[in-house]
Amino acid sequence: MIEVAMEALRVVLDPSRILYIFLGVAIGAFIGVIPGLGGTVGMAIVLPFVFGMDPFTGMALLIGMIAVIHTADTFPSVLLGIPGSAGSQATIVDGYPLAKKGEAARALGASFTASLLGGLIGGIALFLAIQIARPLILSFGSPELLMLSLLGLSMVGVLTGKNPKLGIGAGLFGLLLGSVGAAPSVTEYRYSFDILYLQSGIPLPILALGLFAFPVMVDLVAEKQGSIAKEAKIGSGIFKGVKETFQHKFLVFRSAVLGAIIGFVPGLGGSVVDWISYGLAKQTEKNTENFGKGDIRGVIAPESSNNAKEGGGLIPTLLFGIPGSGTTAMLLGGLTLMGVQAGPRMLDQDLDLTMSIIWTLILANIIGAIACIFLAKYISKVALVQAEILVPILLVILTIGAYQSTRHWGDIILFFAIGIIGWFMSRLGWSRAAVLIGFVLATPIERYLWISISRYGSGWLTNPGVIIIGILITLIVIGSIVMARREKAKGGPTIG
Amino acid sequence: MKRLILLLLVTLSSILVLAACGDNEADADSDENYYSGENIETVIPYDAGGGSDVLGRYVAPFLSDHIAGNPSVQVTNIPGAGSVIGMNEYFGLRDADGYSLIWSSGSTITNHLLGTEGVNYEFSELTPILGVPAGGVVFISADIGYEEPADILNVDPADLVYSGQSATGLDLVPLMSFDVLGLDVQALLGYEGSGPARVAFEQGESSLNYQTTAAYLSSVEPLVENGEAIPLYSFGHFDSDGNIIRDPAFPDLPNLKEFYEEVYGKEPSGEIWDAFEVVASRGFTIQKVLWTKNETPEEAIRLLQEGAENLAADPSFVEDGEDVLGGYEPVVGQELVDLIASIIQPELDPDIEAWIFDYLAENFGE
């Protein structure tokens, strides 16, 4: 194994391949910075070019791109309060207040370092997991996957602070939105009103942009505060942020491991991993009264986990050909274009390719983070631009980003409709994160519940895995009730 | 000053001469035709990264090389509603000028066959350019005591659980094949894709599963070698007279008809068999087809079909694309036209159509 790994490193370090990693990193950073564009768009742009490349070079390009999207997508989250991609929403909660206080550089420094470390841990997780991946994946049947989805849903309580009832309501609303379109198990269309566009359901990027980006636009214009940073400085604390991340190394490690695990579970949806790790950080850290007002740990936790999830997500994708997200689904297509079929043979015949993917992931994370730290000084000036100038430009970019989802005019209508709902919710202090989590988990919950019951009746309830995850869920729910009481007593803020 | 003007004149005239030479060169190229310097858009009514998308992107540069005039060939994804949105958009909004083509696939055909709401396209108004076959193999778990075809009637029916995606997609074909064989199989539908459905088989959540040829070769063959899975039958292919033949990718595996004969000692017959033939031939024999509209100018259709024939004769097309093509040779020219005319384009017998509807309603509550 080690020999193959060293040989693969030599292959990856070949000057021509390093060049492609740099190219991938550059494309990924660009796509990450633009709100609304995420991994799927990046793949769609790059995929046509990999045809005819040898798999090592092609994967250097593709993995290089995927690896840094969640590093660079922090820029808009911190500087503008707009998610750069569906995986960086939780960063806003503390990152944006930091930028408003004039500490954007500190937040970015911490976030890029967390991304770097998270990506490394994700790569190592991939390396360790490929040795036991088969029994690991085969032990997650539909009942266990159902319970994991419910575990994700139970985080709603943690995220909604002192208003658990509103949070549960928002989560249910998200579940309802997630049920729009074709049912997973029978040919039944729900809430599609005979409109073909709605038959495929609401696209995730549209929901994320509408809920989180649109309200910011309205507020920026309405508040007439001039620019985002109230003090006309972005701070010089990049390396202060870097240092702080290393001070919170256990938080980084915890969040990254969590990210890799969530990424590994197929269908659980890496797009809520940031919220889940934010919620867990809030619940397990001490002195959390500043969370939501600009606590650096609120930036470190989600950023460590969203880079780590890419490593975890590649395990089922490469070894079983079952993609966990739209991005990895397209990655599979790219592999086929280069003449490689994902599957068990990635562990023997194509082990060298698998190893080179791990190295690429690690190298791209390092290159991407260093590049972002270097660029932060320049890009963060965006926070100083007057809102009257910034908002129209952003609105155009967001609308184009939304339109990229399916390139149907329905995308734009839906973006504005969900945007207005999102604005009301942000004004009323209702949790939008809960809506998103409900939305993402609606389909897997319905799918696995249906399959579990029709296959096993009620017998699955006594599976050991089901019981263990069930206990975890109970603990989290009790924990969040206790936390809500405490916060109510203190009058802490509602986040998300 | 004079010198400067002279210099300008010299430069200008040399540019003119060069430009003229350029023109002459282009004129000398007497291969000017309908597609010279033009763009062809190939619409893929599925998401980027799926099987149809991979095929479309693989074929595009070969088309560009082999169509006279070497037009550039672009791919446009218009996904949604099981290819209905893309097909409708092509049908309603694209001109019949031969500069816009579309790929259809399994669900394009099943949606049309089942008259799904919103379908606004007709295969009879399209002309095929290039066809790529597909195949599928049904396999069973080695744990439930199956060794040879006759055993299939003796295994405990409670052990027969099939994992798949949805009864209105291509899973319809294996599901109907179980009814042809008179098996009482529990259908466990709703898996996220054919990959997760196969993992469910490996976990023991199901005991029956099917995979298309490429996926079978890469992911199921190792299970067969380990003694965890046993292949039962392929769905078979159909010739242009409508007769079922062995799947060319699996010459050693019986097709469903042969498997039935081994189990029962007679040929399958009756409504369920007729319906199976209709669905299986449309779903698998020629699964992915590149079309243009019938009203496309004749010259364009001729150039496209010639281009496809050259492409099929290019040895590197089949060699490089082993995984993409699933081990099959592309079908072009008259052979393709005949196959399409006998399999996909004819009006469906209303009795069989009604039968399939009742079948779906009864078994899968649609």
PDB file of N, CA and C in Angstrom, chain A residues 70-110:
ATOM      1  N   HIS A  70     -14.652  24.645  -1.614  1.00  0.00           N
ATOM      2  CA  HIS A  70     -15.094  24.953  -0.250  1.00  0.00           C
ATOM      3  C   HIS A  70     -14.049  25.729   0.539  1.00  0.00           C
ATOM      4  N   THR A  71     -12.899  25.984  -0.062  1.00  0.00           N
ATOM      5  CA  THR A  71     -11.969  26.930   0.556  1.00  0.00           C
ATOM      6  C   THR A  71     -12.351  28.336   0.119  1.00  0.00           C
ATOM      7  N   ALA A  72     -12.533  28.510  -1.184  1.00  0.00           N
ATOM      8  CA  ALA A  72     -12.752  29.844  -1.728  1.00  0.00           C
ATOM      9  C   ALA A  72     -14.165  30.363  -1.497  1.00  0.00           C
ATOM     10  N   ASP A  73     -15.122  29.445  -1.298  1.00  0.00           N
ATOM     11  CA  ASP A  73     -16.502  29.925  -1.153  1.00  0.00           C
ATOM     12  C   ASP A  73     -16.704  30.700   0.144  1.00  0.00           C
ATOM     13  N   THR A  74     -15.652  30.754   0.971  1.00  0.00           N
ATOM     14  CA  THR A  74     -15.735  31.512   2.215  1.00  0.00           C
ATOM     15  C   THR A  74     -15.727  33.014   1.979  1.00  0.00           C
ATOM     16  N   PHE A  75     -15.094  33.446   0.901  1.00  0.00           N
ATOM     17  CA  PHE A  75     -15.011  34.896   0.638  1.00  0.00           C
ATOM     18  C   PHE A  75     -16.383  35.568   0.696  1.00  0.00           C
ATOM     19  N   PRO A  76     -17.338  35.154  -0.165  1.00  0.00           N
ATOM     20  CA  PRO A  76     -18.639  35.829  -0.098  1.00  0.00           C
ATOM     21  C   PRO A  76     -19.364  35.589   1.236  1.00  0.00           C
ATOM     22  N   SER A  77     -19.163  34.410   1.848  1.00  0.00           N
ATOM     23  CA  SER A  77     -19.851  34.146   3.110  1.00  0.00           C
ATOM     24  C   SER A  77     -19.425  35.145   4.172  1.00  0.00           C
ATOM     25  N   VAL A  78     -18.132  35.365   4.285  1.00  0.00           N
ATOM     26  CA  VAL A  78     -17.625  36.254   5.324  1.00  0.00           C
ATOM     27  C   VAL A  78     -17.811  37.718   4.924  1.00  0.00           C
ATOM     28  N   LEU A  79     -17.459  38.051   3.691  1.00  0.00           N
ATOM     29  CA  LEU A  79     -17.415  39.456   3.307  1.00  0.00           C
ATOM     30  C   LEU A  79     -18.787  40.033   3.012  1.00  0.00           C
ATOM     31  N   LEU A  80     -19.685  39.221   2.444  1.00  0.00           N
ATOM     32  CA  LEU A  80     -20.971  39.749   1.994  1.00  0.00           C
ATOM     33  C   LEU A  80     -22.159  39.136   2.736  1.00  0.00           C
ATOM     34  N   GLY A  81     -21.924  38.069   3.488  1.00  0.00           N
ATOM     35  CA  GLY A  81     -23.045  37.401   4.145  1.00  0.00           C
ATOM     36  C   GLY A  81     -23.858  36.572   3.182  1.00  0.00           C
ATOM     37  N   ILE A  82     -23.258  36.231   2.044  1.00  0.00           N
ATOM     38  CA  ILE A  82     -23.938  35.436   1.007  1.00  0.00           C
ATOM     39  C   ILE A  82     -23.191  34.123   0.861  1.00  0.00           C
ATOM     40  N   PRO A  83     -23.888  32.995   0.843  1.00  0.00           N
ATOM     41  CA  PRO A  83     -23.149  31.731   0.714  1.00  0.00           C
ATOM     42  C   PRO A  83     -22.475  31.615  -0.651  1.00  0.00           C
ATOM     43  N   GLY A  84     -21.184  31.279  -0.637  1.00  0.00           N
ATOM     44  CA  GLY A  84     -20.471  31.128  -1.899  1.00  0.00           C
ATOM     45  C   GLY A  84     -20.852  29.843  -2.606  1.00  0.00           C
ATOM     46  N   SER A  85     -21.291  28.845  -1.845  1.00  0.00           N
ATOM     47  CA  SER A  85     -21.839  27.625  -2.417  1.00  0.00           C
ATOM     48  C   SER A  85     -22.712  27.024  -1.327  1.00  0.00           C
ATOM     49  N   ALA A  86     -23.429  25.962  -1.675  1.00  0.00           N
ATOM     50  CA  ALA A  86     -24.403  25.426  -0.730  1.00  0.00           C
ATOM     51  C   ALA A  86     -23.741  24.935   0.560  1.00  0.00           C
ATOM     52  N   GLY A  87     -22.413  24.723   0.550  1.00  0.00           N
ATOM     53  CA  GLY A  87     -21.768  24.170   1.732  1.00  0.00           C
ATOM     54  C   GLY A  87     -21.172  25.187   2.689  1.00  0.00           C
ATOM     55  N   SER A  88     -21.379  26.475   2.459  1.00  0.00           N
ATOM     56  CA  SER A  88     -20.693  27.449   3.312  1.00  0.00           C
ATOM     57  C   SER A  88     -21.658  28.436   3.947  1.00  0.00           C
ATOM     58  N   GLN A  89     -22.861  27.956   4.269  1.00  0.00           N
ATOM     59  CA  GLN A  89     -23.834  28.880   4.847  1.00  0.00           C
ATOM     60  C   GLN A  89     -23.575  29.148   6.305  1.00  0.00           C
ATOM     61  N   ALA A  90     -23.166  28.099   7.039  1.00  0.00           N
ATOM     62  CA  ALA A  90     -22.989  28.254   8.477  1.00  0.00           C
ATOM     63  C   ALA A  90     -21.854  29.219   8.793  1.00  0.00           C
ATOM     64  N   THR A  91     -20.914  29.347   7.852  1.00  0.00           N
ATOM     65  CA  THR A  91     -19.801  30.268   8.065  1.00  0.00           C
ATOM     66  C   THR A  91     -20.294  31.706   8.210  1.00  0.00           C
ATOM     67  N   ILE A  92     -21.429  31.995   7.567  1.00  0.00           N
ATOM     68  CA  ILE A  92     -21.970  33.358   7.604  1.00  0.00           C
ATOM     69  C   ILE A  92     -22.279  33.789   9.031  1.00  0.00           C
ATOM     70  N   VAL A  93     -22.830  32.847   9.815  1.00  0.00           N
ATOM     71  CA  VAL A  93     -23.393  33.185  11.112  1.00  0.00           C
ATOM     72  C   VAL A  93     -22.395  33.963  11.965  1.00  0.00           C
ATOM     73  N   ASP A  94     -21.138  33.531  11.984  1.00  0.00           N
ATOM     74  CA  ASP A  94     -20.147  34.276  12.760  1.00  0.00           C
ATOM     75  C   ASP A  94     -19.167  35.032  11.879  1.00  0.00           C
ATOM     76  N   GLY A  95     -18.985  34.571  10.646  1.00  0.00           N
ATOM     77  CA  GLY A  95     -18.016  35.209   9.765  1.00  0.00           C
ATOM     78  C   GLY A  95     -18.465  36.609   9.354  1.00  0.00           C
ATOM     79  N   TYR A  96     -19.736  36.769   9.036  1.00  0.00           N
ATOM     80  CA  TYR A  96     -20.249  38.055   8.562  1.00  0.00           C
ATOM     81  C   TYR A  96     -20.210  39.110   9.674  1.00  0.00           C
ATOM     82  N   PRO A  97     -20.651  38.772  10.908  1.00  0.00           N
ATOM     83  CA  PRO A  97     -20.508  39.752  11.994  1.00  0.00           C
ATOM     84  C   PRO A  97     -19.055  40.175  12.196  1.00  0.00           C
ATOM     85  N   LEU A  98     -18.129  39.246  12.028  1.00  0.00           N
ATOM     86  CA  LEU A  98     -16.713  39.604  12.167  1.00  0.00           C
ATOM     87  C   LEU A  98     -16.323  40.634  11.107  1.00  0.00           C
ATOM     88  N   ALA A  99     -16.804  40.417   9.868  1.00  0.00           N
ATOM     89  CA  ALA A  99     -16.492  41.349   8.788  1.00  0.00           C
ATOM     90  C   ALA A  99     -17.091  42.718   9.088  1.00  0.00           C
ATOM     91  N   LYS A 100     -18.299  42.730   9.633  1.00  0.00           N
ATOM     92  CA  LYS A 100     -18.945  44.006   9.969  1.00  0.00           C
ATOM     93  C   LYS A 100     -18.146  44.753  11.027  1.00  0.00           C
ATOM     94  N   LYS A 101     -17.517  43.992  11.931  1.00  0.00           N
ATOM     95  CA  LYS A 101     -16.720  44.626  12.973  1.00  0.00           C
ATOM     96  C   LYS A 101     -15.350  45.065  12.447  1.00  0.00           C
ATOM     97  N   GLY A 102     -15.121  44.794  11.162  1.00  0.00           N
ATOM     98  CA  GLY A 102     -13.833  45.177  10.600  1.00  0.00           C
ATOM     99  C   GLY A 102     -12.769  44.114  10.800  1.00  0.00           C
ATOM    100  N   GLU A 103     -13.196  42.894  11.092  1.00  0.00           N
ATOM    101  CA  GLU A 103     -12.207  41.831  11.314  1.00  0.00           C
ATOM    102  C   GLU A 103     -12.284  40.761  10.237  1.00  0.00           C
ATOM    103  N   ALA A 104     -12.615  41.175   9.016  1.00  0.00           N
ATOM    104  CA  ALA A 104     -12.759  40.227   7.911  1.00  0.00           C
ATOM    105  C   ALA A 104     -11.493  39.406   7.719  1.00  0.00           C
ATOM    106  N   ALA A 105     -10.349  40.074   7.788  1.00  0.00           N
ATOM    107  CA  ALA A 105      -9.091  39.375   7.508  1.00  0.00           C
ATOM    108  C   ALA A 105      -8.852  38.256   8.517  1.00  0.00           C
ATOM    109  N   ARG A 106      -9.173  38.543   9.778  1.00  0.00           N
ATOM    110  CA  ARG A 106      -8.989  37.532  10.811  1.00  0.00           C
ATOM    111  C   ARG A 106      -9.882  36.320  10.528  1.00  0.00           C
ATOM    112  N   ALA A 107     -11.147  36.605  10.170  1.00  0.00           N
ATOM    113  CA  ALA A 107     -12.084  35.514   9.887  1.00  0.00           C
ATOM    114  C   ALA A 107     -11.607  34.696   8.681  1.00  0.00           C
ATOM    115  N   LEU A 108     -11.137  35.388   7.648  1.00  0.00           N
ATOM    116  CA  LEU A 108     -10.685  34.670   6.453  1.00  0.00           C
ATOM    117  C   LEU A 108      -9.447  33.831   6.758  1.00  0.00           C
ATOM    118  N   GLY A 109      -8.508  34.404   7.488  1.00  0.00           N
ATOM    119  CA  GLY A 109      -7.292  33.666   7.832  1.00  0.00           C
ATOM    120  C   GLY A 109      -7.625  32.383   8.577  1.00  0.00           C
ATOM    121  N   ALA A 110      -8.514  32.521   9.569  1.00  0.00           N
ATOM    122  CA  ALA A 110      -8.904  31.339  10.344  1.00  0.00           C
ATOM    123  C   ALA A 110      -9.600  30.327   9.444  1.00  0.00           C
TER     124      ALA A 110
END
